[in-house]
Amino acid sequence: MIRTGHLSALALLALTTACNMPDATRTATALTYPTTRIDDVADTYFGVEVGDPYRWLEDDRAEEVEQWVDAQNEVTQGVLEAI
């Protein structure tokens, strides 16, 4: 059982921790990630259909995949440079 005093202390600790986070950490939820294509691809194994919407990412030499990786890396580098 959590007492009211303990609950208040936990809330204060959470607030203090959030306020002391670096700006890059606090704004991480505001990042804009590249759009990731989702395909309607599925295989059937032993009568069970298993979706594989990101199969196109498996070909790491494909031009589209290289562009997607570059875009993801731009987002990552932006965060890393900020910290």
Coordinates of N, CA and C in Angstrom, one line a residue:
M1 N 0.8 -1.2 0.0 CA 0.0 0.0 0.0 C 0.9 1.2 0.0
I2 N 0.6 2.2 -0.9 CA 1.4 3.4 -1.0 C 0.6 4.5 -0.2
R3 N 1.4 5.1 0.7 CA 0.8 6.2 1.5 C 0.8 7.5 0.7
T4 N 0.0 8.4 1.1 CA -0.1 9.7 0.4 C 1.2 10.4 0.4
G5 N 2.0 10.4 1.5 CA 3.3 11.0 1.5 C 4.2 10.4 0.5
H6 N 4.2 9.0 0.4 CA 5.1 8.3 -0.5 C 4.7 8.7 -2.0
L7 N 3.4 8.8 -2.2 CA 2.9 9.1 -3.6 C 3.4 10.5 -3.9
S8 N 3.3 11.4 -3.0 CA 3.7 12.8 -3.3 C 5.2 12.8 -3.5
A9 N 6.0 12.1 -2.8 CA 7.4 12.0 -3.0 C 7.8 11.4 -4.3
L10 N 7.0 10.4 -4.8 CA 7.3 9.8 -6.1 C 6.9 10.8 -7.2
A11 N 5.9 11.5 -7.0 CA 5.5 12.5 -8.0 C 6.5 13.6 -8.1
L12 N 7.0 14.1 -7.0 CA 8.0 15.1 -7.0 C 9.3 14.6 -7.6
L13 N 9.7 13.4 -7.3 CA 10.9 12.8 -7.9 C 10.7 12.7 -9.4
A14 N 9.6 12.3 -9.9 CA 9.4 12.2 -11.4 C 9.4 13.6 -12.0
L15 N 8.8 14.6 -11.4 CA 8.9 15.9 -12.0 C 10.3 16.5 -12.0
T16 N 11.0 16.3 -10.9 CA 12.4 16.8 -10.8 C 13.2 16.1 -11.9
T17 N 13.1 14.8 -12.0 CA 13.9 14.1 -13.0 C 13.5 14.6 -14.4
A18 N 12.3 14.8 -14.7 CA 11.9 15.3 -16.1 C 12.4 16.7 -16.3
C19 N 12.5 17.5 -15.3 CA 12.9 18.9 -15.5 C 14.4 18.9 -15.7
N20 N 15.1 18.0 -15.2 CA 16.6 18.0 -15.3 C 17.1 17.2 -16.5
M21 N 16.2 16.7 -17.4 CA 16.7 16.0 -18.6 C 17.2 17.0 -19.6
P22 N 18.2 16.6 -20.4 CA 18.7 17.5 -21.4 C 17.6 17.8 -22.4
D23 N 17.6 19.0 -23.1 CA 16.6 19.3 -24.0 C 16.4 18.3 -25.1
A24 N 17.4 17.7 -25.6 CA 17.3 16.7 -26.6 C 16.5 15.5 -26.2
T25 N 16.6 15.1 -24.9 CA 15.8 14.0 -24.3 C 14.4 14.4 -24.2
R26 N 14.1 15.6 -23.7 CA 12.8 16.0 -23.5 C 12.0 16.2 -24.8
T27 N 12.7 16.6 -25.9 CA 12.0 16.8 -27.1 C 12.0 15.6 -28.0
A28 N 12.5 14.5 -27.6 CA 12.6 13.3 -28.4 C 11.3 12.9 -29.0
T29 N 10.2 13.1 -28.3 CA 8.9 12.8 -28.8 C 8.4 13.7 -29.9
A30 N 9.1 14.8 -30.1 CA 8.8 15.8 -31.1 C 9.5 15.5 -32.4
L31 N 10.3 14.4 -32.5 CA 11.0 14.1 -33.7 C 10.1 13.7 -34.8
T32 N 10.5 14.0 -36.1 CA 9.8 13.6 -37.2 C 10.6 12.6 -38.0
Y33 N 10.1 11.4 -37.9 CA 10.8 10.3 -38.6 C 10.3 10.1 -40.0
P34 N 11.2 9.6 -40.9 CA 10.8 9.4 -42.2 C 9.6 8.4 -42.3
T35 N 8.8 8.6 -43.3 CA 7.7 7.7 -43.6 C 8.3 6.3 -44.0
T36 N 7.7 5.3 -43.4 CA 8.2 3.9 -43.7 C 7.0 3.2 -44.4
R37 N 7.3 2.8 -45.6 CA 6.3 2.1 -46.4 C 5.9 0.8 -45.8
I38 N 4.6 0.5 -45.8 CA 4.0 -0.7 -45.3 C 3.3 -1.5 -46.4
D39 N 3.8 -2.6 -46.7 CA 3.3 -3.4 -47.8 C 2.3 -4.5 -47.3
D40 N 1.4 -4.9 -48.2 CA 0.5 -5.9 -47.8 C 1.0 -7.3 -48.3
V41 N 2.0 -7.8 -47.5 CA 2.7 -9.0 -47.8 C 2.5 -10.0 -46.7
A42 N 2.2 -11.2 -47.0 CA 2.1 -12.2 -46.0 C 2.4 -13.6 -46.5
D43 N 2.9 -14.5 -45.6 CA 3.1 -15.9 -45.9 C 2.2 -16.7 -45.0
T44 N 2.0 -17.9 -45.5 CA 1.2 -18.8 -44.7 C 2.1 -20.0 -44.2
Y45 N 2.1 -20.2 -42.9 CA 2.9 -21.2 -42.3 C 2.0 -22.1 -41.5
F46 N 1.9 -23.4 -41.9 CA 1.0 -24.4 -41.2 C -0.4 -23.9 -41.0
G47 N -0.9 -23.2 -42.1 CA -2.2 -22.7 -42.0 C -2.4 -21.4 -41.3
V48 N -1.4 -20.7 -40.9 CA -1.4 -19.5 -40.2 C -0.8 -18.4 -41.0
E49 N -1.6 -17.4 -41.3 CA -1.0 -16.3 -42.1 C -0.2 -15.3 -41.3
V50 N 1.0 -15.1 -41.7 CA 1.9 -14.2 -40.9 C 2.3 -13.0 -41.8
G51 N 1.9 -11.8 -41.4 CA 2.2 -10.6 -42.1 C 3.7 -10.3 -42.1
D52 N 4.2 -9.7 -43.2 CA 5.6 -9.3 -43.3 C 5.6 -7.9 -44.0
P53 N 5.0 -6.9 -43.4 CA 4.8 -5.6 -44.2 C 6.1 -4.9 -44.4
Y54 N 7.2 -5.2 -43.7 CA 8.5 -4.5 -43.9 C 9.5 -5.4 -44.6
R55 N 9.0 -6.3 -45.4 CA 10.0 -7.2 -46.1 C 10.9 -6.5 -47.1
W56 N 10.3 -5.4 -47.6 CA 11.1 -4.6 -48.6 C 12.4 -4.1 -48.0
L57 N 12.4 -3.9 -46.6 CA 13.7 -3.4 -46.0 C 14.8 -4.5 -45.9
E58 N 14.5 -5.7 -46.2 CA 15.5 -6.8 -46.2 C 16.5 -6.7 -47.2
D59 N 16.2 -6.0 -48.3 CA 17.1 -5.8 -49.4 C 17.9 -4.6 -49.2
D60 N 19.0 -4.7 -48.4 CA 19.7 -3.5 -47.9 C 20.5 -2.8 -49.0
R61 N 20.5 -3.4 -50.2 CA 21.2 -2.8 -51.4 C 20.3 -2.0 -52.3
A62 N 19.0 -2.1 -52.0 CA 18.0 -1.5 -52.9 C 18.1 0.0 -52.6
E63 N 17.9 0.8 -53.7 CA 18.0 2.3 -53.6 C 17.0 2.8 -52.6
E64 N 15.8 2.3 -52.6 CA 14.7 2.8 -51.7 C 15.1 2.6 -50.2
V65 N 15.7 1.4 -49.9 CA 16.2 1.1 -48.6 C 17.3 2.0 -48.2
E66 N 18.3 2.2 -49.1 CA 19.4 3.1 -48.8 C 18.9 4.5 -48.5
Q67 N 17.9 5.0 -49.2 CA 17.4 6.4 -49.0 C 16.7 6.4 -47.6
W68 N 16.0 5.4 -47.3 CA 15.3 5.3 -46.0 C 16.3 5.3 -44.8
V69 N 17.3 4.5 -45.0 CA 18.4 4.4 -43.9 C 19.1 5.8 -43.8
D70 N 19.4 6.5 -44.9 CA 20.0 7.8 -44.8 C 19.1 8.8 -44.1
A71 N 17.8 8.7 -44.4 CA 16.8 9.6 -43.7 C 16.7 9.3 -42.2
Q72 N 16.8 8.0 -41.8 CA 16.8 7.6 -40.4 C 18.0 8.1 -39.7
N73 N 19.2 8.0 -40.4 CA 20.4 8.5 -39.9 C 20.5 10.0 -39.7
E74 N 19.8 10.7 -40.5 CA 19.7 12.2 -40.3 C 19.0 12.5 -39.0
V75 N 18.0 11.9 -38.8 CA 17.2 12.1 -37.5 C 18.1 11.7 -36.3
T76 N 18.8 10.6 -36.4 CA 19.6 10.1 -35.3 C 20.8 11.1 -35.1
Q77 N 21.4 11.5 -36.1 CA 22.6 12.4 -36.0 C 22.1 13.8 -35.4
G78 N 20.9 14.2 -35.8 CA 20.4 15.5 -35.2 C 20.3 15.4 -33.7
V79 N 19.8 14.3 -33.2 CA 19.6 14.1 -31.7 C 21.0 13.9 -31.1
L80 N 21.9 13.2 -31.7 CA 23.2 13.0 -31.1 C 24.0 14.3 -31.1
E81 N 23.9 15.1 -32.1 CA 24.6 16.4 -32.1 C 24.0 17.3 -31.0
A82 N 22.8 17.2 -30.7 CA 22.1 18.0 -29.7 C 22.6 17.7 -28.2
I83 N 23.0 16.5 -28.0 CA 23.4 16.1 -26.7 C 24.9 16.1 -26.5

